[in-house]
């Protein structure tokens, strides 16, 4: 394949603005050019510098007037919950029993899983999400279907079948033994194939027996480069339940820790009701957490403290947590994240939002050497943001005075309509 060049404004985060300051955290090329060769970024910079260096005949795709940014990274989403997103009225535990588990039971059927995986991945692409950390159901065939469909699209997806052998209905339950075997089979089949990766996925402590948690810890030891993905401290009733199940544990995090599930490859979803010492232990273990504002608001779970996570130096990504989350759109998720931070007395600046949605997510998933920014050598997953996607966005953009304001307005008013093109490893996979 020969190189292709893309002309547009180019913006990407190169570091965490909370650590290095906004001025040192990003690159912006107002009249920019991105060059991609064989699925890999070879250059991103000012058009005037790059264009003269292109080999004769290099095709130039013109996205002038729009902005190219790295593909978004959703650090926690449930693909089997697409058909019950926006279910009314319950908080976490009743929501799981009333809506979620009955829906997940349908994923025993591989044809259903395959059809849903197709829809799910296309919906990610429509929203500019090029990488995600994804929950399956307890059924091995759910994760199998998702991996097969993601492989076809060449997407960098990390996923796992959920481990859940107690306190859930029979039709969404595995056993400690089958969960262990199925996870190992899926690792053998998919982990490292193309751009795919596996995450050992205990549903949450109340749904996993001690034997299942012990076996999960052993899988992590046997396969040190797979991720661990679970829920932690989301809802007050859930936390009380865990306390009752594990009266001798110091706290919820300690339960995972006891079974060897707190490592630098762990990603903990939610962490809404954490004590400082829990953040401290997450930081010591170099584990990651993820921030899901639409979900935490929708289920009435609470307000995540980004400042507290930052204070302890914990790696943080952003995610939707569909179907408790109410949108696939990472732009809409930035919008809600801003409001949650506001309620906590903090101002989430748009550079930090874009960091969480791209490079921060890549850091949380240990893949910043592959995706999350447009530095040369990274895989060319990127999207084109259309500043004129809606009449209101178009009108408001005209009065933006600088990049800060442009990014902020995009994150407040943008949604799937603002994603005009999504490229996966240099191939166009979605065009609005
Ligand atoms: N905790 C255990 N399972 C789930 C789930 O499916 N969604 C959310 N938001 N929290 C959970
Ligand atoms: Zn979740």
PDB file of N, CA and C in Angstrom, residues 4 17 21-23 52 166 203 225 306 422:
ATOM      1  N   UNK A   4      -1.089   7.605   2.057  1.00  0.00           N
ATOM      2  CA  UNK A   4      -2.173   8.547   1.771  1.00  0.00           C
ATOM      3  C   UNK A   4      -2.038   9.708   2.744  1.00  0.00           C
ATOM      4  N   UNK A  17      -2.769  16.951  30.623  1.00  0.00           N
ATOM      5  CA  UNK A  17      -2.687  18.382  30.953  1.00  0.00           C
ATOM      6  C   UNK A  17      -2.688  18.642  32.457  1.00  0.00           C
ATOM      7  N   UNK A  21       0.528  20.542  32.311  1.00  0.00           N
ATOM      8  CA  UNK A  21      -0.064  21.836  31.965  1.00  0.00           C
ATOM      9  C   UNK A  21      -0.634  21.789  30.553  1.00  0.00           C
ATOM     10  N   UNK A  22      -1.668  22.604  30.332  1.00  0.00           N
ATOM     11  CA  UNK A  22      -2.362  22.564  29.034  1.00  0.00           C
ATOM     12  C   UNK A  22      -1.402  22.844  27.878  1.00  0.00           C
ATOM     13  N   UNK A  23      -0.544  23.860  28.042  1.00  0.00           N
ATOM     14  CA  UNK A  23       0.306  24.290  26.913  1.00  0.00           C
ATOM     15  C   UNK A  23       1.221  23.165  26.418  1.00  0.00           C
ATOM     16  N   UNK A  52       5.371  19.189   0.837  1.00  0.00           N
ATOM     17  CA  UNK A  52       6.503  19.099  -0.111  1.00  0.00           C
ATOM     18  C   UNK A  52       7.308  17.805   0.023  1.00  0.00           C
ATOM     19  N   UNK A 166     -22.571 -16.958  40.832  1.00  0.00           N
ATOM     20  CA  UNK A 166     -23.486 -16.990  41.986  1.00  0.00           C
ATOM     21  C   UNK A 166     -24.316 -15.699  42.032  1.00  0.00           C
ATOM     22  N   UNK A 203     -17.746 -10.404  36.827  1.00  0.00           N
ATOM     23  CA  UNK A 203     -18.869  -9.448  36.713  1.00  0.00           C
ATOM     24  C   UNK A 203     -18.784  -8.358  37.770  1.00  0.00           C
ATOM     25  N   UNK A 225      -0.072 -10.631  30.148  1.00  0.00           N
ATOM     26  CA  UNK A 225      -0.412  -9.453  29.340  1.00  0.00           C
ATOM     27  C   UNK A 225      -1.903  -9.333  29.035  1.00  0.00           C
ATOM     28  N   UNK A 306     -13.019  13.031  39.891  1.00  0.00           N
ATOM     29  CA  UNK A 306     -11.819  12.998  39.050  1.00  0.00           C
ATOM     30  C   UNK A 306     -10.632  13.630  39.786  1.00  0.00           C
ATOM     31  N   UNK A 422     -14.871   7.862  10.136  1.00  0.00           N
ATOM     32  CA  UNK A 422     -14.046   7.121  11.100  1.00  0.00           C
ATOM     33  C   UNK A 422     -13.137   6.174  10.322  1.00  0.00           C
TER      34      UNK A 422
END
